[in-house]
PDB file of C-alpha atoms in Angstrom:
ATOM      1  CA  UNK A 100      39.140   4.874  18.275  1.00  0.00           C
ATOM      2  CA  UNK A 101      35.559   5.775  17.503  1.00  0.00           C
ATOM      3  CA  UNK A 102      34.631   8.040  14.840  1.00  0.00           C
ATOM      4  CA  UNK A 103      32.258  11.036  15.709  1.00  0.00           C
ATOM      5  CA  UNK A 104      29.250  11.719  13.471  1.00  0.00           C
ATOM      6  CA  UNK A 105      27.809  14.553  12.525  1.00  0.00           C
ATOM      7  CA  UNK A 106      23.671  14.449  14.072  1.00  0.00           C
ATOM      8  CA  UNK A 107      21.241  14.736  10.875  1.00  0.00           C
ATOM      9  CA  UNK A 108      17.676  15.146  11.339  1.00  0.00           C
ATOM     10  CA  UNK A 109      14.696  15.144   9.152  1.00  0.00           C
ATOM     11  CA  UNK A 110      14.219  18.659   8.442  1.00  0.00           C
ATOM     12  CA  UNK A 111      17.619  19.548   7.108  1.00  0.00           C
ATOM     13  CA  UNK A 112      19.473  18.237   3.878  1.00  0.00           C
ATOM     14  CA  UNK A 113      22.357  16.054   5.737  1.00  0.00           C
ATOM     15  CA  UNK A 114      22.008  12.947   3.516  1.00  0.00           C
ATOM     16  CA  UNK A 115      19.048  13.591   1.931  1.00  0.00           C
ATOM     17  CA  UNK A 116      17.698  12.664  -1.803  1.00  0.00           C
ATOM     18  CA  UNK A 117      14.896  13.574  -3.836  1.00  0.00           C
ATOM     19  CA  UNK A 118      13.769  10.270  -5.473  1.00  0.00           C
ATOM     20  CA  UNK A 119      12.644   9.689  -9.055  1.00  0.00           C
ATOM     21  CA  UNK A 120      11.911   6.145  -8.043  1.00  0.00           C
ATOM     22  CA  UNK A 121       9.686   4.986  -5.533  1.00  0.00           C
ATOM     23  CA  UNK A 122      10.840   2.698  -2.483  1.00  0.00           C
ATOM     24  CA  UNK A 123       8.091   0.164  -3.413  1.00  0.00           C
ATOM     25  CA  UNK A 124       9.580  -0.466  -6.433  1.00  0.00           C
ATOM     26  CA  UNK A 125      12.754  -1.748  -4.381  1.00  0.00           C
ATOM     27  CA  UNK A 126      10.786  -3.133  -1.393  1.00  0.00           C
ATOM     28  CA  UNK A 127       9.090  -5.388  -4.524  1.00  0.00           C
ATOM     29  CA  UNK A 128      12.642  -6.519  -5.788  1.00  0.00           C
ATOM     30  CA  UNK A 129      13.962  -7.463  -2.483  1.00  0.00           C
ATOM     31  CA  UNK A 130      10.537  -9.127  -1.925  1.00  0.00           C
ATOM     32  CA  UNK A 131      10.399 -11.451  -5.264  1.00  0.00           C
ATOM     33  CA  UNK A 132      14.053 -11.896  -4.308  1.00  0.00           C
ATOM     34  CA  UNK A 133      13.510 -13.404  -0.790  1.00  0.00           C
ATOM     35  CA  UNK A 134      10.498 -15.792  -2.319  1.00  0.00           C
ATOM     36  CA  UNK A 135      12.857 -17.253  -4.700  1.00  0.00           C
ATOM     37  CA  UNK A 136      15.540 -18.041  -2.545  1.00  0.00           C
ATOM     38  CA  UNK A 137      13.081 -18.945   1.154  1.00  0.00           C
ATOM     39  CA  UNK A 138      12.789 -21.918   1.692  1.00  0.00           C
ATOM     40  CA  UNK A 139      10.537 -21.015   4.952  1.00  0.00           C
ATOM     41  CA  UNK A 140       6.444 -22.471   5.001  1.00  0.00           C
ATOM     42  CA  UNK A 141       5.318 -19.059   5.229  1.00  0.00           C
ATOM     43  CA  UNK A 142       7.867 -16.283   3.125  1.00  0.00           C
ATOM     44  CA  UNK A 143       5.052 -13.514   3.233  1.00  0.00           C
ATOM     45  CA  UNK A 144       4.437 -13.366   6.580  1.00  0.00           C
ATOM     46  CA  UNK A 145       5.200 -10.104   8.078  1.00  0.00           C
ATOM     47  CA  UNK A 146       4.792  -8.562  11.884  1.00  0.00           C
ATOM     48  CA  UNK A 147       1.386  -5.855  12.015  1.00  0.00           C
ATOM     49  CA  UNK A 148       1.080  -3.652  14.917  1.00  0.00           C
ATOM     50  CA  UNK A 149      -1.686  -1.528  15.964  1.00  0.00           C
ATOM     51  CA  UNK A 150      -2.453   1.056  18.820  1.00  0.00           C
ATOM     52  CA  UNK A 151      -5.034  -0.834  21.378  1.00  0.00           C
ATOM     53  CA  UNK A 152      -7.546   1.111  23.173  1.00  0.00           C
ATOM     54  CA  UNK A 153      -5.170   0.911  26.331  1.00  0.00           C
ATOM     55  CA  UNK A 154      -2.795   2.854  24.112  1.00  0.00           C
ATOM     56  CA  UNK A 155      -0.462  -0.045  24.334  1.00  0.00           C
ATOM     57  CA  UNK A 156       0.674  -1.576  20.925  1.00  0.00           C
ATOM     58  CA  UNK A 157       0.052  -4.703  20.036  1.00  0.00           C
ATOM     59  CA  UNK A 158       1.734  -7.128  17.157  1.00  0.00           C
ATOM     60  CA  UNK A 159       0.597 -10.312  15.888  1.00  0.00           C
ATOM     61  CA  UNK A 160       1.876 -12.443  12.795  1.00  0.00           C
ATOM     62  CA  UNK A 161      -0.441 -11.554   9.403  1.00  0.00           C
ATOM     63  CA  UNK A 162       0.211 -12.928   5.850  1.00  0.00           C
ATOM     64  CA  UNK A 163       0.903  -9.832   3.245  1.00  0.00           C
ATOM     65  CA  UNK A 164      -1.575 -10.481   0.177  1.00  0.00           C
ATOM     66  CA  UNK A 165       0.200  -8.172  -2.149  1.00  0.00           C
ATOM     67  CA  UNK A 166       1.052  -4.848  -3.149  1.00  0.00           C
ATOM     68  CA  UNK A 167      -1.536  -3.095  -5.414  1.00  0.00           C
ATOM     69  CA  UNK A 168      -1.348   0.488  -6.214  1.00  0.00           C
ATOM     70  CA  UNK A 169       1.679   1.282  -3.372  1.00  0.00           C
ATOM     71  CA  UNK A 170      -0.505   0.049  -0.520  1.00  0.00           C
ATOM     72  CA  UNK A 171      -0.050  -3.026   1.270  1.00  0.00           C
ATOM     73  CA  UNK A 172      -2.784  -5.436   1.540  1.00  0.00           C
ATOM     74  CA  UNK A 173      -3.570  -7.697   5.058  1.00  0.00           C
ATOM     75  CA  UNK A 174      -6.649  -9.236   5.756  1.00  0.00           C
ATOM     76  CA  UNK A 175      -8.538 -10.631   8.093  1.00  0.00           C
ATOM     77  CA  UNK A 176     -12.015 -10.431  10.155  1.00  0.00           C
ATOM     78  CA  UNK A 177     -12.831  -7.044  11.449  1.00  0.00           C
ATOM     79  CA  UNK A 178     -14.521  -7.832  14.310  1.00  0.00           C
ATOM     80  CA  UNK A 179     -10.897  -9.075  15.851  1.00  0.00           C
ATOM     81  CA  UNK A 180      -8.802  -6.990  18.041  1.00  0.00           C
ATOM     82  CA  UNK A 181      -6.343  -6.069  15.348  1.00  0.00           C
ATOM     83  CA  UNK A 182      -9.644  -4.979  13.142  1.00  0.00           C
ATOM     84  CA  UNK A 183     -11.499  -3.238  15.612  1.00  0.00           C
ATOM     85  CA  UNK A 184      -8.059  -1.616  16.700  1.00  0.00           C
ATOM     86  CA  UNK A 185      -7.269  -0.607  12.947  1.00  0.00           C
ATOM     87  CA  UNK A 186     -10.723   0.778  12.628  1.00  0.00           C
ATOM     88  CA  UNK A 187     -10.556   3.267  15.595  1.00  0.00           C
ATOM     89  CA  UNK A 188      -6.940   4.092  15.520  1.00  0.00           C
ATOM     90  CA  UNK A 189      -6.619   4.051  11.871  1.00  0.00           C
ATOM     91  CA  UNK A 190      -2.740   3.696  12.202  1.00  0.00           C
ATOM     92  CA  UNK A 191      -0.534   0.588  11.472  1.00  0.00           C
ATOM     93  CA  UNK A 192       3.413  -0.627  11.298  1.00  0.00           C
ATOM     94  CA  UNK A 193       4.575  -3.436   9.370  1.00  0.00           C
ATOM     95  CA  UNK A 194       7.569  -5.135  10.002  1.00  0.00           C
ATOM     96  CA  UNK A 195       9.777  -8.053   7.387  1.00  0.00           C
ATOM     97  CA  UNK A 196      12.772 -10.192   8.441  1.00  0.00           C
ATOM     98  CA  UNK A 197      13.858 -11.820   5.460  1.00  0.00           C
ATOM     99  CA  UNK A 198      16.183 -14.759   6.736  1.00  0.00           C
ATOM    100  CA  UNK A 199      17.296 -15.680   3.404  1.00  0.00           C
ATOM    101  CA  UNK A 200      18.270 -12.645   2.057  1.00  0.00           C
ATOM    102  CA  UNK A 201      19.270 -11.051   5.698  1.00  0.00           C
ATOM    103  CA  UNK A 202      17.096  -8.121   4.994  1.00  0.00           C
ATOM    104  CA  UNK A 203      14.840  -5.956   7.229  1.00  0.00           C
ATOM    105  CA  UNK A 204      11.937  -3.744   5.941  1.00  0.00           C
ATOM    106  CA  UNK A 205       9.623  -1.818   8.302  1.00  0.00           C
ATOM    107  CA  UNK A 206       6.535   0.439   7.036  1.00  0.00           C
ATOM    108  CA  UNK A 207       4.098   2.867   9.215  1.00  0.00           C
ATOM    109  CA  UNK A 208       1.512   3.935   7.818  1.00  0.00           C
ATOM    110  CA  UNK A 209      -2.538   4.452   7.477  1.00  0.00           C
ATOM    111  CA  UNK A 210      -5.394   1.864   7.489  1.00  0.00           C
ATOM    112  CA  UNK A 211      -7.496   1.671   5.401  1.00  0.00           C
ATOM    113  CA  UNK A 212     -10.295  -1.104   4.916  1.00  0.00           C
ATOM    114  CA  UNK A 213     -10.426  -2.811   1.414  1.00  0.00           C
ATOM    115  CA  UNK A 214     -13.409  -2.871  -0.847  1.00  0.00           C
ATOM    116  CA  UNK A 215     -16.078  -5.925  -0.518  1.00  0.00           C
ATOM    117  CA  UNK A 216     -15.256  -7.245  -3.774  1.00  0.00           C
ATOM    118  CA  UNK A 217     -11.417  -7.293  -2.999  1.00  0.00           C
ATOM    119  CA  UNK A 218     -12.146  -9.040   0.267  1.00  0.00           C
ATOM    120  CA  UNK A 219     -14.417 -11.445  -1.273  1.00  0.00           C
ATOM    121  CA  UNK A 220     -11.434 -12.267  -3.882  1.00  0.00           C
ATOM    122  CA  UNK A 221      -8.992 -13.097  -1.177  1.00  0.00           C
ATOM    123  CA  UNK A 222     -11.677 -14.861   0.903  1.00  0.00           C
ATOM    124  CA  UNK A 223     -11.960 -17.376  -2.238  1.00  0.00           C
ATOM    125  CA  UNK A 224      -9.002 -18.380  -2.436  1.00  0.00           C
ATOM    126  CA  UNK A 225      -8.432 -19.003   1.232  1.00  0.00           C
ATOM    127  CA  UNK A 226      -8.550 -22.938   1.939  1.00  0.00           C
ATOM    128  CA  UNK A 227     -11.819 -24.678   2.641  1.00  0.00           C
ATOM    129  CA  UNK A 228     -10.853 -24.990   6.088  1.00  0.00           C
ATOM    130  CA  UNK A 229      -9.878 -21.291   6.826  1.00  0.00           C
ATOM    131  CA  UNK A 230     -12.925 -20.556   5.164  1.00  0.00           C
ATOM    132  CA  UNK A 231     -15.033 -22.638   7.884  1.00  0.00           C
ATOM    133  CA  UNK A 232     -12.956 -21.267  10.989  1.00  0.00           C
ATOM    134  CA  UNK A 233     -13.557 -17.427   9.360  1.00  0.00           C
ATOM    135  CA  UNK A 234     -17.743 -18.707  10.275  1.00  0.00           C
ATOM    136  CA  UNK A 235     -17.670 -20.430  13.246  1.00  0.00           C
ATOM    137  CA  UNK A 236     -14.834 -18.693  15.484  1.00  0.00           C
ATOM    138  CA  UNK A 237     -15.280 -15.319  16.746  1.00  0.00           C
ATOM    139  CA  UNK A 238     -11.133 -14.780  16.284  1.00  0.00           C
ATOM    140  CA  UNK A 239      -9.612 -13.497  19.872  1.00  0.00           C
ATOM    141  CA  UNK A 240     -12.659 -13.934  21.996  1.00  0.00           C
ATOM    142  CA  UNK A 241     -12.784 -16.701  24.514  1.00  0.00           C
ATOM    143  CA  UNK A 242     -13.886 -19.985  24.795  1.00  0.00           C
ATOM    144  CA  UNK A 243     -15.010 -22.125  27.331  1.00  0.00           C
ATOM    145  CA  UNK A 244     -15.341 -25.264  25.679  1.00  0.00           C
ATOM    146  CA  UNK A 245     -12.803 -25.860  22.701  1.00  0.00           C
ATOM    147  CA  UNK A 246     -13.566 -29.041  21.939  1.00  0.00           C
ATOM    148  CA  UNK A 247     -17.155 -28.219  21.141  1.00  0.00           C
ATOM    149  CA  UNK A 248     -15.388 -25.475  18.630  1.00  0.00           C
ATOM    150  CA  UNK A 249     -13.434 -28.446  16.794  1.00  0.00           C
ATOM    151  CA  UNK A 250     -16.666 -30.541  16.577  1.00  0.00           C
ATOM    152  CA  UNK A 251     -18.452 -27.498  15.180  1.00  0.00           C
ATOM    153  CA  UNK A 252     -15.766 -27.568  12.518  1.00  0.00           C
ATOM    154  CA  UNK A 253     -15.548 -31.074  11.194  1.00  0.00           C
ATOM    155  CA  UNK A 254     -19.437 -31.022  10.778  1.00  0.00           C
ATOM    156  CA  UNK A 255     -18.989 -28.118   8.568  1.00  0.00           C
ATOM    157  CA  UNK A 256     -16.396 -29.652   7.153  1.00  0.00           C
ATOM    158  CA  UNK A 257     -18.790 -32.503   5.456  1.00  0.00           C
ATOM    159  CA  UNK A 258     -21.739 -30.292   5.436  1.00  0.00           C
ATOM    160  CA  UNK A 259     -19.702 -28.188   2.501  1.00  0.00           C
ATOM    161  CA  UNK A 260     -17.123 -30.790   0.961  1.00  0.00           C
ATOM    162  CA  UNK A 261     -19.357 -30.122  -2.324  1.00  0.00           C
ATOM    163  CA  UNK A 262     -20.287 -26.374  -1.977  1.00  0.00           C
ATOM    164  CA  UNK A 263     -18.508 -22.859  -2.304  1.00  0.00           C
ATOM    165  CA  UNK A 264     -18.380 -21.209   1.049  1.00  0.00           C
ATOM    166  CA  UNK A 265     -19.538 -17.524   1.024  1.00  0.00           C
ATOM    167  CA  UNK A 266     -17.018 -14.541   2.801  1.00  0.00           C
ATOM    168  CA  UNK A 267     -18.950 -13.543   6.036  1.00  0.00           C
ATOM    169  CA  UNK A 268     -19.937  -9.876   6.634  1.00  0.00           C
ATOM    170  CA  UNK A 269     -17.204  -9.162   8.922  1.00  0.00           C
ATOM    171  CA  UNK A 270     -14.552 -10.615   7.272  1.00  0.00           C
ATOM    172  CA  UNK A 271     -12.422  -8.383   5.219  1.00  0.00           C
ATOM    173  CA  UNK A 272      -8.899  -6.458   5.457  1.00  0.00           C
ATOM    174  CA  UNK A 273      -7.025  -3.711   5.282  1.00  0.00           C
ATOM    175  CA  UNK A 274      -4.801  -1.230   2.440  1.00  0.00           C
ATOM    176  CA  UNK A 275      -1.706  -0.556   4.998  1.00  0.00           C
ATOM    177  CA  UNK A 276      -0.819   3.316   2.904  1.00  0.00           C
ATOM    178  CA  UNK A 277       3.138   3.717   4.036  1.00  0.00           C
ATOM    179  CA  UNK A 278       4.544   7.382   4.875  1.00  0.00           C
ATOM    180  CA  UNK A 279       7.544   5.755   5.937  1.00  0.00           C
ATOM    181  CA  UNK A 280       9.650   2.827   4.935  1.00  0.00           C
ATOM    182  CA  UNK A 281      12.952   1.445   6.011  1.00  0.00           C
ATOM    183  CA  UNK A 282      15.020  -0.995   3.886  1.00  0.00           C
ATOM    184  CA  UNK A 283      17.753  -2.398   6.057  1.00  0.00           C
ATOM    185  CA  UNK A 284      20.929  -4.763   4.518  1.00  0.00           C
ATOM    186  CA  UNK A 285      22.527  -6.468   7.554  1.00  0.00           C
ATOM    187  CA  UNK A 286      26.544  -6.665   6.978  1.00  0.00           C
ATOM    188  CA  UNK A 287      28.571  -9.200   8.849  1.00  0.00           C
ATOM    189  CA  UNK A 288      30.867  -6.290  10.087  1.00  0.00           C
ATOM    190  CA  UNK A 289      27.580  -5.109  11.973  1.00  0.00           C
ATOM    191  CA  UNK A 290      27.648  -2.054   9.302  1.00  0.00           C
ATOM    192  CA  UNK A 291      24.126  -2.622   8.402  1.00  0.00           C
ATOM    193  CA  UNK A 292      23.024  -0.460   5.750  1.00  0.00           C
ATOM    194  CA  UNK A 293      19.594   1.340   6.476  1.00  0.00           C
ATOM    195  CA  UNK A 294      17.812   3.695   3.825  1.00  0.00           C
ATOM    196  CA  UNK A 295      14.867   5.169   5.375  1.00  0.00           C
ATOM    197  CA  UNK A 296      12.039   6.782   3.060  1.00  0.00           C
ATOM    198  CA  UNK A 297       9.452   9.190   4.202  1.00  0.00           C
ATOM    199  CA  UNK A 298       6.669  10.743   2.235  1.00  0.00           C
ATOM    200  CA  UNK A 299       5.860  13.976   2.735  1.00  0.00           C
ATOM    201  CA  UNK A 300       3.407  16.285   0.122  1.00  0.00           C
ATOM    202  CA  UNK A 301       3.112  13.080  -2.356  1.00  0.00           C
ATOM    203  CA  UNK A 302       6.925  12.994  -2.821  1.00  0.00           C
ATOM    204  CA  UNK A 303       9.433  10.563  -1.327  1.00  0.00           C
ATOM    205  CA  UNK A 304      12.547  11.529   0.457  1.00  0.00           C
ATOM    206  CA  UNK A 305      15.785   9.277   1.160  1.00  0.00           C
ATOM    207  CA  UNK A 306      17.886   9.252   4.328  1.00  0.00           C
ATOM    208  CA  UNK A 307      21.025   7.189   5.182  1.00  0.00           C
ATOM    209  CA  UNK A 308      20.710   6.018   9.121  1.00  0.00           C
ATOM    210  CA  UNK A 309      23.450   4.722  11.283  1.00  0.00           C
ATOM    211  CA  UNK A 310      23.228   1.159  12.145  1.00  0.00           C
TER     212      UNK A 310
END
C-alpha cells in the first residue's frame, strides 16, 4: 500500500525551518569528510553547468578550489565556452557525487568573476604543465593539426624548466554565489534523505523533499 503525501511548496510553512546555521557550514563537513575517506585521483571535482547562447545547458567536469566567504570558487580561462557562457548568462549549477560517503550536493547560483590577484594565486600553483597548455591552447576551439599543438608544448616545456610562468590575461575564474543548495544522503532502502536550502532576503530556509 502506498502512503499519500501531503504536496508542500515553497511559499507555505509545510516543513519549513528558519536556520541559525548556514548550509555551507554542513556542505564543508560532508566535504572534509568525503576527502578523508576518497580514495578517487580527483575528490574535488564537481559537475558546472551553464546556459549556452542556444539556450541549451551545457556541463563539463571543473575542479572546486575552495570555499571562501560562502561562494564557491572554479576557475579556468574566460575566453572558453563555459567562461564566455558564465559571463553573458551570469547563472551557474554545481553538482557533487561523493562515492565514498554516498552523498549528493547540488548548488545554483550567480557568477561572478574572481579578482586578478585571486586568479593569479590559483594560476601559481597550477603545475608547470597546465600552466604551458593555459598559453598555448585556445581551450574548446578547434584544431587542425594536433600534433603541431603537442610540439608547441614540449618546446615550452624546456624553454621554462628554470623560470616562473606568468597567468595569461584571460585566464581567471569564477565565485559560484548559491541561492539554493541541496544536501542529499542516499539510504539503501531508496529513502534518500534530501534537505534543500534556499536563500531568500539574506536568510536561509530549510525544506525536507521526497526522494
Amino acid at each position: 500500500m502506498l502512503l499519500h503525501f501531503k504536496r508542500c511548496n515553497f511559499t507555505n510553512t509545510c516543513n519549513k525551518i528558519k536556520l541559525s546555521m548556514n548550509p555551507l557550514n554542513l556542505f564543508n563537513t560532508w566535504y572534509q569528510e568525503e576527502l578523508n575517506k576518497s580514495t578517487v585521483p580527483l575528490p574535488s571535482v564537481c559537475c558546472l553547468s551553464s546556459i549556452g547562447s542556444d539556450g541549451y545547458p551545457n556541463s563539463r567536469f571543473v575542479s572546486l578550489k575552495e570555499v571562501i566567504d560562502q561562494k564557491f570558487v572554479i576557475t579556468g580561462p574566460i575566453k572558453s565556452r563555459k567562461g564566455v557562457e558564465l559571463l553573458a548568462n551570469p547563472k551557474a549549477a554545481l553538482t557533487f557525487w561523493w562515492t565514498a560517503t554516498e552523498r549528493q550536493v547540488r548548488v545554483q547560483g550567480d557568477a561572478i568573476q574572481i579578482e586578478n590577484d585571486l586568479a593569479k594565486t590559483y594560476f601559481s600553483k597550477r603545475s608547470k604543465g597546465a600552466q604551458i597548455v593555459s598559453h598555448i591552447s585556445n581551450q574548446g576551439e578547434q584544431t587542425n593539426d594536433f600534433s603541431e599543438l603537442v610540439s608547441t608544448f614540449e618546446k615550452e616545456k624546456i624553454n621554462t624548466v628554470n623560470s616562473i610562468i606568468d597567468k595569461p590575461k584571460h585566464w581567471s575564474g569564477f565565485y559560484i554565489v548559491p541561492k539554493r543548495i541541496e544536501l542529499m544522503t542516499f539510504k539503501k532502502n531508496r529513502l534518500h534523505y534530501r534537505e534543500l536550502y534556499v536563500k531568500t532576503n539574506n536568510k536561509w530556509s530549510k525544506f525536507i523533499l521526497q526522494p
